XYZ file of C-alpha atoms in Angstrom:
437
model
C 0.000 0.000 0.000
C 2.798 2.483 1.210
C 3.950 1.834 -2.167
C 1.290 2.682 -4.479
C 1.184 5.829 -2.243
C 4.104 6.890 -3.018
C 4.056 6.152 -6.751
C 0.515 8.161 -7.062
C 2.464 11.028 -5.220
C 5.022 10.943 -7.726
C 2.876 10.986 -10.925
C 0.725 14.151 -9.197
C 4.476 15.733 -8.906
C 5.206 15.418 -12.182
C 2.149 16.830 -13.867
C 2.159 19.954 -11.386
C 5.987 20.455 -13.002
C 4.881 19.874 -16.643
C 2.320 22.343 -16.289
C 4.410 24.947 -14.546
C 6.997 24.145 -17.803
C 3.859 24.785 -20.037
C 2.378 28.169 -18.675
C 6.092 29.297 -18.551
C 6.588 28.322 -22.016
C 3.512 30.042 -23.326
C 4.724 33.178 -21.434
C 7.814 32.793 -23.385
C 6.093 32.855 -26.469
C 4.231 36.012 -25.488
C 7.022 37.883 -24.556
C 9.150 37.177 -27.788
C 5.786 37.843 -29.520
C 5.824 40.974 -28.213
C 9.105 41.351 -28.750
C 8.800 40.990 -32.785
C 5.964 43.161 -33.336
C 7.981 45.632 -31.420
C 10.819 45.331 -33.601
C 8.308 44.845 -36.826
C 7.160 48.204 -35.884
C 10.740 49.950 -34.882
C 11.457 48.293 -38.156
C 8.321 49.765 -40.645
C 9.288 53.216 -39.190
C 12.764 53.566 -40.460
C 11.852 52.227 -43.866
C 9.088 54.987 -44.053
C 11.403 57.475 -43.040
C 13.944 56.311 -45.132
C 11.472 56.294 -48.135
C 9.777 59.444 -47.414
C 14.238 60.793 -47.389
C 14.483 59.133 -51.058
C 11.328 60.681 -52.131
C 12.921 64.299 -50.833
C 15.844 63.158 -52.708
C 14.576 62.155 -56.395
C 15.559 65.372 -58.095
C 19.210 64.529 -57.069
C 21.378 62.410 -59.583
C 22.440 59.907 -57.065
C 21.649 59.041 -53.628
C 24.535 58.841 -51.059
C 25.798 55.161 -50.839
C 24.702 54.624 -47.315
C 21.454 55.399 -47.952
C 20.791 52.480 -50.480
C 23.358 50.567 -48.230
C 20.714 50.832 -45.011
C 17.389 50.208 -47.215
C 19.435 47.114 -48.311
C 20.145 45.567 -44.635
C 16.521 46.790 -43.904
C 15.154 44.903 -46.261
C 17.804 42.230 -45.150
C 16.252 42.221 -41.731
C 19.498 43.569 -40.756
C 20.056 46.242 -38.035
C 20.930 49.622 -39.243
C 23.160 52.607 -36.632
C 21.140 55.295 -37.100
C 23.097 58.017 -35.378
C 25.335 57.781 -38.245
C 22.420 58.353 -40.838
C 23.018 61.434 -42.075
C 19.396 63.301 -41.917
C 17.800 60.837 -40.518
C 15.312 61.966 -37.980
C 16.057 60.958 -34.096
C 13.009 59.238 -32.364
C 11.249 61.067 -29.902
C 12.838 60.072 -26.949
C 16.333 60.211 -28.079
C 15.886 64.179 -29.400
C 14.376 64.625 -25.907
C 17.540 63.464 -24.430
C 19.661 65.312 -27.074
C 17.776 68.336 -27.495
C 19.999 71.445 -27.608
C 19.847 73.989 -24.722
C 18.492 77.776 -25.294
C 21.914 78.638 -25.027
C 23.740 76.385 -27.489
C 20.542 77.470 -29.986
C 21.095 81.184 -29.000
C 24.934 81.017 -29.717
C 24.475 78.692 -33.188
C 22.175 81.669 -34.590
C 24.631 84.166 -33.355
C 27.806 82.355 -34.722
C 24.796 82.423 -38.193
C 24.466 86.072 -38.356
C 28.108 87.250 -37.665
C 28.819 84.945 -40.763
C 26.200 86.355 -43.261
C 27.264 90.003 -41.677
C 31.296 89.245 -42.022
C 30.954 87.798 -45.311
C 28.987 90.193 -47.178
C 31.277 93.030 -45.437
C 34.215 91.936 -47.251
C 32.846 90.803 -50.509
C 32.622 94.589 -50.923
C 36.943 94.512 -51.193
C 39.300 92.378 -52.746
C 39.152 89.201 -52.616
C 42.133 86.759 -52.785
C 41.894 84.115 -55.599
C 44.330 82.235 -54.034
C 45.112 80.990 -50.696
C 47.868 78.195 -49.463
C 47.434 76.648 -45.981
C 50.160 74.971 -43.598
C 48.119 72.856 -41.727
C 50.066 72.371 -37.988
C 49.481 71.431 -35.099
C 47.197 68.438 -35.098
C 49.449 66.195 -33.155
C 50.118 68.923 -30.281
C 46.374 69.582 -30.598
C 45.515 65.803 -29.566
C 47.965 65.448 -26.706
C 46.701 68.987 -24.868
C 43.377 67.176 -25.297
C 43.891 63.730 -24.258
C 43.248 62.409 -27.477
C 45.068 59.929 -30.246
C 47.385 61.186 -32.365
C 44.454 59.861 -35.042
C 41.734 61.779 -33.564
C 43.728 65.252 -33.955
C 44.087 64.636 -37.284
C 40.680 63.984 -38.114
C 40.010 67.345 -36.350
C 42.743 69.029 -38.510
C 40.728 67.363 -41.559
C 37.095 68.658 -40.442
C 38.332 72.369 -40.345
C 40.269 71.881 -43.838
C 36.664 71.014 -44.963
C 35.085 74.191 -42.966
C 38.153 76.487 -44.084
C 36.742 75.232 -48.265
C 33.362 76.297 -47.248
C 34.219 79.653 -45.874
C 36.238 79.853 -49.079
C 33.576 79.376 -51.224
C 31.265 81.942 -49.376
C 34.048 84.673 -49.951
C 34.459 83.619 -53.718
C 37.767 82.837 -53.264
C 38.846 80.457 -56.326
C 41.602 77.970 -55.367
C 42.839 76.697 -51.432
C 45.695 74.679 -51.488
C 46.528 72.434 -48.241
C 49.533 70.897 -47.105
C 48.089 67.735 -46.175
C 51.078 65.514 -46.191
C 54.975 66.418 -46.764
C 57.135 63.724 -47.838
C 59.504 64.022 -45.036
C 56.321 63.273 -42.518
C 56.881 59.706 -43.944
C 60.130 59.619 -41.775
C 57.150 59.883 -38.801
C 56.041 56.541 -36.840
C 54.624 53.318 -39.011
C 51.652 53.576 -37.100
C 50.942 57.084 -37.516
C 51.652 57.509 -41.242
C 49.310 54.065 -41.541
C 46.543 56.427 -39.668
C 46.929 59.254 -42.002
C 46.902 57.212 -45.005
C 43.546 55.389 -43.721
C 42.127 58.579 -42.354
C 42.918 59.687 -46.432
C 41.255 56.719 -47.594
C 38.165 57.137 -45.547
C 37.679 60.975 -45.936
C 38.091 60.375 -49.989
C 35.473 57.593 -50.114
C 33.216 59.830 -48.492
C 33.698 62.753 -50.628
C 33.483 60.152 -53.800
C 30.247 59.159 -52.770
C 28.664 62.380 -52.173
C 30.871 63.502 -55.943
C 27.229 64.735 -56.592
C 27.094 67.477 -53.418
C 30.493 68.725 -54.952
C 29.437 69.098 -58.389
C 26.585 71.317 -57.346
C 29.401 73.446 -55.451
C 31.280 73.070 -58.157
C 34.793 72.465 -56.512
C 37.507 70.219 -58.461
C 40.027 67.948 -56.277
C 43.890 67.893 -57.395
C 46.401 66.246 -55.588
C 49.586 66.958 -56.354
C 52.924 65.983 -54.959
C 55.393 62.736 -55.571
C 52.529 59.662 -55.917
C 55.712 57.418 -55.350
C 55.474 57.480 -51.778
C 51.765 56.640 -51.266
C 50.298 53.341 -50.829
C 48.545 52.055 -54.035
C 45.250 51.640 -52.256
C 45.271 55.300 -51.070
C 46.360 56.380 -55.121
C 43.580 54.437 -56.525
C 40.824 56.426 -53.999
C 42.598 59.729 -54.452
C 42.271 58.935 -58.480
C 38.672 57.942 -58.436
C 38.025 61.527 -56.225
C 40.104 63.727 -59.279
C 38.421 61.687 -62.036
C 34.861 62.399 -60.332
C 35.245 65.968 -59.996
C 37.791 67.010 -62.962
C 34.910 68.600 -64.889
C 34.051 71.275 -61.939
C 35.181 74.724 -62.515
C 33.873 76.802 -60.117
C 36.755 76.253 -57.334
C 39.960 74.505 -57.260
C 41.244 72.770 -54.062
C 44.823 71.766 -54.901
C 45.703 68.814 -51.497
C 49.235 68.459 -51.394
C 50.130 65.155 -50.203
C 53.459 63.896 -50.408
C 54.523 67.042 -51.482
C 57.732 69.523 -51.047
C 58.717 72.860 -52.649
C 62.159 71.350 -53.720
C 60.472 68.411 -55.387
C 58.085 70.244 -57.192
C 60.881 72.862 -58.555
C 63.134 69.666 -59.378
C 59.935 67.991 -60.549
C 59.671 70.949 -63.522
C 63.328 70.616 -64.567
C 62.913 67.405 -65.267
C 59.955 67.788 -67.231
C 61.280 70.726 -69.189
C 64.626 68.340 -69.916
C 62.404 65.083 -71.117
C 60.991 67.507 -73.261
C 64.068 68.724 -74.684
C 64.940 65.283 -75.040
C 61.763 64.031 -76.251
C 61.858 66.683 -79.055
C 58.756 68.652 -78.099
C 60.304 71.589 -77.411
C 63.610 73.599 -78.365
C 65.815 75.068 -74.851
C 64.981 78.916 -76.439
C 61.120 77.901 -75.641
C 62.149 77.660 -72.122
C 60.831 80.803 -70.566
C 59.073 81.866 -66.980
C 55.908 80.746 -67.764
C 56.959 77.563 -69.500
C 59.046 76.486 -66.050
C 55.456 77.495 -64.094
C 53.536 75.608 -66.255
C 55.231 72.449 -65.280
C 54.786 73.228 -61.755
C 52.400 71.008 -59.879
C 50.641 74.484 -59.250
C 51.420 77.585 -61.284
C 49.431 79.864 -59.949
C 51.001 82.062 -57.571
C 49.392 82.843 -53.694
C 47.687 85.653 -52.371
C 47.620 84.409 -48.948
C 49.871 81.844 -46.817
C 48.268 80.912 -43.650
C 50.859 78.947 -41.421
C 48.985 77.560 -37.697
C 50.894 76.605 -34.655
C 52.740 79.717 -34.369
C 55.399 78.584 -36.240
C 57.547 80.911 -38.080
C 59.335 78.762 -41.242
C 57.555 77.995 -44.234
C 58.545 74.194 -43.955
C 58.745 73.918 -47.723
C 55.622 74.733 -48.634
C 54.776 76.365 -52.240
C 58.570 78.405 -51.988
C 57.789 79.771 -55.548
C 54.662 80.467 -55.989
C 54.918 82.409 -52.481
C 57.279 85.769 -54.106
C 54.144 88.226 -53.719
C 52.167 86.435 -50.687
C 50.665 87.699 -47.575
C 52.050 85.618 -44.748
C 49.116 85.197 -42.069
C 51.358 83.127 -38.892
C 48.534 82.489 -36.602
C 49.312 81.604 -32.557
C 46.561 78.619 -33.012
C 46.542 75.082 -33.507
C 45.014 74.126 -36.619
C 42.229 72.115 -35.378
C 41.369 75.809 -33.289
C 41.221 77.459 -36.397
C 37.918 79.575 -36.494
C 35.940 81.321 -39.209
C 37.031 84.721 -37.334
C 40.359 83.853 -37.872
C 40.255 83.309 -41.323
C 37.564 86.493 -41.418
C 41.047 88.677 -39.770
C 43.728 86.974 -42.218
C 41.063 88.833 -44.965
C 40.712 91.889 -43.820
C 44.318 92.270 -43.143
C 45.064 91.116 -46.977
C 42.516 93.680 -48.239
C 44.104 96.449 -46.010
C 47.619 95.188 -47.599
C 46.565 95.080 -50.635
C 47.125 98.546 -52.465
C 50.811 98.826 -51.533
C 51.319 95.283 -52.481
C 49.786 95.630 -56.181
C 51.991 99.048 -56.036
C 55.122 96.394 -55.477
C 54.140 93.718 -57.674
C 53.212 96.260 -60.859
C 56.762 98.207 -60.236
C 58.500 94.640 -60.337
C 56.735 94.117 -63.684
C 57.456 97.809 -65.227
C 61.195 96.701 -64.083
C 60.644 93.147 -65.993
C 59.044 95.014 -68.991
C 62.143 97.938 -68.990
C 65.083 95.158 -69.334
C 62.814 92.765 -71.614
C 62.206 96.175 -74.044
C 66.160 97.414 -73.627
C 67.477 94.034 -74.666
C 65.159 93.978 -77.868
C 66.444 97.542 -78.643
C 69.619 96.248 -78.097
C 69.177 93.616 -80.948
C 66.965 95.927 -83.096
C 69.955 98.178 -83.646
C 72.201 95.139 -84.449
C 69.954 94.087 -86.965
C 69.763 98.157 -88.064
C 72.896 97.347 -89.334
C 72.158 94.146 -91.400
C 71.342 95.442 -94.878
C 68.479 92.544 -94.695
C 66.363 93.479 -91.834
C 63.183 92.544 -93.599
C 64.202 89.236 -94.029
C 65.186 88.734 -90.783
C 62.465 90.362 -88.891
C 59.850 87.798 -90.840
C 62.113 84.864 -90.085
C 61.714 85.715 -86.300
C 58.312 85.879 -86.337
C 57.912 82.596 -87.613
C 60.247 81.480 -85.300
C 58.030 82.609 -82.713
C 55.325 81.545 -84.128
C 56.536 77.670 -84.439
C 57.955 78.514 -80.772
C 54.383 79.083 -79.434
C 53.086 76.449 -81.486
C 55.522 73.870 -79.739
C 54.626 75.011 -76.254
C 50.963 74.431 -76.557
C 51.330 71.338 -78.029
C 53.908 70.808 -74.968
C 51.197 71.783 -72.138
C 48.730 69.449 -73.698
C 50.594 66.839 -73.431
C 51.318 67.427 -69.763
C 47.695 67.709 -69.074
C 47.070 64.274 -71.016
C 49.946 62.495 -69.061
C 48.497 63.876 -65.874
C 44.621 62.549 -66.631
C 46.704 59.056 -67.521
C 48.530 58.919 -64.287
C 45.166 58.928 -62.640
C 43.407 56.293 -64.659
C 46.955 53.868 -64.311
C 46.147 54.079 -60.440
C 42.395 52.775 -60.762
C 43.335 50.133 -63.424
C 46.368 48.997 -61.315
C 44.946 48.542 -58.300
C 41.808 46.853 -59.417
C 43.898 44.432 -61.422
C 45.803 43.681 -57.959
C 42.243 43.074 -56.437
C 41.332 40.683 -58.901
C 45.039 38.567 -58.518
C 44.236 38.911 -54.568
C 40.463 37.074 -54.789
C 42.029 34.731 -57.625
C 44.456 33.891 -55.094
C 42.082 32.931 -52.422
């Protein structure tokens, strides 16, 4: 009897557990029910906001790649980060927690209205059409902060960006950045691998929104000895020239592995292969001829040098024989739009005794240039042919100039092929790599 007790006991223990194991089972299912609409819903209002962005953005050519990159993993079920969204709207609850104080509001509209006020102040004066820019003191920037080495430079890139904005407000119609000299590759491994991935990233990103720039109408060059930079980083800094080499409203010129003594030894040698090469004569080597095979021939208006440095660390040496130096006491990632606004109005204040100084250099130029053809007017005087020789120097001229254009275009050519040999190469090292695996 005690037995069959116990056994009854047992089978009325068991069914009280299976039935706890049920109900909690079922509750299971209703939570992760729950759970799934939840995320169904979370889910059906991204894609609407997405969608309603795309619909704002028809009219454009192209949509920014991470925009058809999150409707992808949406549709994907994948999850999307959408703090780095650009435009997407915040929920609710996270723009309560992030909304901006009166104070941060109140100073944003001031910082607004001393812009539109500054700006159209000067536009009334001269405006330079060129300025250069040392960019220093990143690195000093990120240790007085706490911060990687990397993080400063990202800084230093984000006001390069402002500084081509404020730029283009002024009308000013070529910046040219020292991003990268070639004796900073004497720096760290691991730094110079951050700069050359922080150049990678940046460049996709301005690649992909190639459409933004086209309405601004700004063209990228980089210039400098290519020899020196990984082929990964050529092939991205290629794609970002090719995509924008049609723009003509601004010129940013990024100089990146770049010195003054290169570039000047860079346009010897070009002028000698030409010689060589038979595309030009050594009397068609003149001033301009030497600046057009400059990486930049156009000469500055303004040299801005952060850090409170007072060299020119190799930067631009002859295109800088007229230029205002602006040596700012700031580190470049502390560079404001009110510095740049002073740097102007000090040029414009400059600026009548410096065109004084410049046009008396060139009435100097023009004097000896006219003396020494008087010079060789009265030797030919004495020729009884003069005719004959005046009409065989102007056809000398004449196949001079001839040889010279011909001479540019072909640097211009070369240059457009050095880009496209960067893509093609490392694509075709892409495709060995994958074969390979």
């Amino acid at each position: 009897m005690s037995s069959s007790n116990n056994s009854e006991n047992c089978n009325i223990n068991n069914n009280k557990k299976k039935d706890e194991n049920v109900k909690k089972q079922n509750n299971i299912i209703k939570t992760t029910n729950k759970n799934n609409n939840n995320n169904n819903n979370n889910k059906s209002n991204i894609e609407s906001i997405i969608l309603n962005k795309k619909e704002k953005f028809s009219s454009e050519k192209e949509l920014d790649e991470k925009e058809n990159k999150d409707l992808e993993d949406l549709s994907n079920s994948k999850p999307i980060n959408i703090d780095e969204y650009e435009g997407l709207p915040r929920f609710e609850v996270e723009q309560q927690e992030r909304q901006k104080s009166v104070w941060s509001k109140l100073c944003d509209w001031m910082y607004d209205q001393n812009f539109k006020i500054m700006s159209s102040t000067l536009k009334n004066g001269p405006i330079p059409k060129h300025i250069g820019v040392i960019m220093d003191g990143n690195r000093r920037f990120a240790e007085r902060n706490h911060l990687e080495t990397k993080e400063g430079h990202k800084k230093g890139f984000n006001t390069m960006l402002d500084l081509c904005q404020w730029g283009l407000t002024l009308g000013v119609k070529i910046i040219s950045v020292y991003a990268f000299s070639i004796e900073n590759f004497k720096r760290s491994k691991t730094e110079v691998q951050d700069l050359m991935e922080l150049a990678n990233n940046k460049f996709t990103e301005m690649i992909s929104k190639s459409h933004k720039l086209q309405q601004l109408g700004v063209r990228i060059r980089v210039v400098g000895d290519h020899s020196h930079i990984p082929e990964k980083t050529k092939s991205i800094l290629a794609q970002a020239v090719k995509s924008t080499e049609n723009n003509n409203r601004a010129l940013l010129n990024i100089c990146l592995s770049y010195t003054a003594h290169e570039e000047i030894l860079h346009s010897m040698k070009t002028l000698s292969k030409g010689v060589y090469d038979e595309m030009i004569e050594i009397e068609d080597i003149d001033q301009d001829l030497f600046e057009n095979c400059l990486y930049i021939k156009e000469d500055l208006d303004i040299l801005i040098r952060t850090s409170g440095e007072y060299r020119l660390s190799d930067f631009m040496l002859w295109q800088s024989c007229f230029t205002n130096l602006a040596l700012v006491n700031t580190l470049w990632p502390d560079f404001s739009f009110f510095h740049f606004i002073y740097i102007i109005f000090l040029f414009q204040f400059n600026s009548k005794t410096l065109k004084n100084e410049i046009q008396n250099q060139y009435k100097f130029n023009n004097n000896n240039n006219n003396n020494n053809n008087n010079n060789n007017n009265n030797n030919n005087n004495n020729n009884t042919n003069t005719k004959d020789n005046n009409i065989k120097e102007n056809i000398k001229n004449l196949k001079s100039d001839k040889r010279v254009k011909e001479f540019i275009n072909h640097l211009k050519i070369s240059e457009e092929k050095i880009f496209d040999e960067f893509i093609s190469k490392y694509n075709e090292k892409e495709v060995e790599e994958q074969q390979e695996i």
